[in-house]
XYZ file of C-alpha atoms in Angstrom:
133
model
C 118.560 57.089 -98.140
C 117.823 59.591 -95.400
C 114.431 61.687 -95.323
C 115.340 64.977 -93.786
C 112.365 67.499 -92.860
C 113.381 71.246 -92.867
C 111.633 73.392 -90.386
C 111.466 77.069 -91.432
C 112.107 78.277 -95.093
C 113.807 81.134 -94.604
C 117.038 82.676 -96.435
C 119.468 79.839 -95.037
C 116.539 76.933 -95.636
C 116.270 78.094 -99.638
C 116.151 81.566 -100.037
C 119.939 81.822 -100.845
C 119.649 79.375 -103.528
C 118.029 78.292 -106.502
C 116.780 75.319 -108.377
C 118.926 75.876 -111.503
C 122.409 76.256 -109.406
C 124.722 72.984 -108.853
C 126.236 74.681 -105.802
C 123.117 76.154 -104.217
C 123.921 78.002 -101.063
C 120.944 76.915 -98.673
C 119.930 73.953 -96.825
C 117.629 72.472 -99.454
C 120.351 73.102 -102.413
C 122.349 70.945 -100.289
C 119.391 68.354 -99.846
C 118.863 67.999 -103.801
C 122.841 67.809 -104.482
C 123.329 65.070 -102.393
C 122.648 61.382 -103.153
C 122.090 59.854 -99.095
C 119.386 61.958 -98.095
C 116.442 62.813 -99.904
C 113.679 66.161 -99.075
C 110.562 64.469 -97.337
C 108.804 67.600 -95.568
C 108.984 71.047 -95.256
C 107.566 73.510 -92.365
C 106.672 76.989 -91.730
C 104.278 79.150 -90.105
C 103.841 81.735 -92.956
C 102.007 80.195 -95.819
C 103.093 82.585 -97.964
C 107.033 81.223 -97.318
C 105.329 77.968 -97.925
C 104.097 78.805 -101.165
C 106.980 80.401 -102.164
C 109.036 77.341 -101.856
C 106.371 75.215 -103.464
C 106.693 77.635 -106.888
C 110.460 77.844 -106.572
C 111.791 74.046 -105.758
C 108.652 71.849 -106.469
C 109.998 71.001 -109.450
C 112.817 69.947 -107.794
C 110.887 67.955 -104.830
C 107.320 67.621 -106.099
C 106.738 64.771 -103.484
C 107.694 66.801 -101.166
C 104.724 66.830 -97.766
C 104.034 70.286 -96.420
C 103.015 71.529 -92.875
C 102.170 74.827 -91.151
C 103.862 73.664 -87.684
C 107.078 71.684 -86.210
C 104.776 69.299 -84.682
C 102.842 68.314 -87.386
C 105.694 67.733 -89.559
C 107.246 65.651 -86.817
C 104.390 63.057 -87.486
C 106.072 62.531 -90.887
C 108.670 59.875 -89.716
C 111.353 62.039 -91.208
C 115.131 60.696 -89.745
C 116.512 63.843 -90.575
C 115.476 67.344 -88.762
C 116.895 70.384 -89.927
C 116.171 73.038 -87.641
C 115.768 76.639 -89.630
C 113.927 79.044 -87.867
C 115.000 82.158 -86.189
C 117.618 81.857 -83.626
C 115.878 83.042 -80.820
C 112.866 80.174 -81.307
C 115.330 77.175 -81.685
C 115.338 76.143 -77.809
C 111.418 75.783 -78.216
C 111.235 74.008 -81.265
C 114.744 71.914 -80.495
C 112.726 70.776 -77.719
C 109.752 69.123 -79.759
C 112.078 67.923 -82.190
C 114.026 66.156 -79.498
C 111.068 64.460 -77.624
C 110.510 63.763 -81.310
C 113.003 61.064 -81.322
C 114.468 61.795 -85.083
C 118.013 59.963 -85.968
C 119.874 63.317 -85.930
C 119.192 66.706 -85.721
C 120.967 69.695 -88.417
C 120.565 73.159 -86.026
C 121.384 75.950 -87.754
C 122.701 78.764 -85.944
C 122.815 80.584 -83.661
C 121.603 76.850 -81.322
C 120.642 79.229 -78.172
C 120.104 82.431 -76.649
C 121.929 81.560 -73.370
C 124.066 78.531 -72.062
C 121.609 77.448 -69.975
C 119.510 76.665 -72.738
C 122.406 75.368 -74.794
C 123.056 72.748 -71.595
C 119.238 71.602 -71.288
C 119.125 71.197 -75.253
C 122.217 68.927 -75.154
C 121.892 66.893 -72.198
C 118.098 66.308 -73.476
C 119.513 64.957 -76.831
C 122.462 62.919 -75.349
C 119.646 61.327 -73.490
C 117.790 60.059 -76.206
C 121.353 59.341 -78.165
C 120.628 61.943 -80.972
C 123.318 63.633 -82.482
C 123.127 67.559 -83.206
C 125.724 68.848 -86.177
């Protein structure tokens, strides 16, 4: 079993989906449907969007850890990053996920704002042998 860490609990991260629904549309719907990976952390600036998700899936993942910033939750040993924040802010955080070392990376999309950030993001991962779906 995987432990995947979800940074940024937006819409796509668990706002689209709910607890009750078998076919949850969102990242973390996806996380609790699935029997190889299993939810270990959660991240976002807001604690508000924290709290949010702790009322609507803690049920759901009450062992779930909690953090208010990409780096701290990349202290959690999770092998899984799923990278949920607003486009333009992926390069940044892709890059402290990557010197991060996790066994893959999950980028939601848009990856990059140009191709030359898109080139430095990949040939930094294919360095460290981490695969980016």
């Amino acid at each position: 079993m995987y432990n995947v860490g979800v940074i940024g609990l937006g819409a796509i991260a668990e706002g689209y989906g709910s607890p009750e629904d078998p076919n949850s549309y969102c990242h973390v719907g996806g996380i609790m449907s699935s029997d190889c990976v299993r939810l270990a952390a959660v991240a976002d600036l807001d604690t508000a969007r924290r709290d949010n998700f702790k009322t609507k899936w803690g049920g759901v993942f009450p062992d779930v850890a909690y953090y208010d910033s990409a780096a701290d939750l990349l202290g959690a040993g999770c092998d899984i990053i799923a990278v949920c924040v607003r486009g333009p802010h992926h390069f940044s955080v892709m890059q402290e996920v990557i010197a991060a070392g996790p066994t893959a990376i999950f980028l939601e999309k848009p990856p990059t704002c140009s191709l030359a950030e898109m080139d430095a993001m990949v040939a930094a991962a294919k360095a460290q042998s981490i695969p980016i779906t």
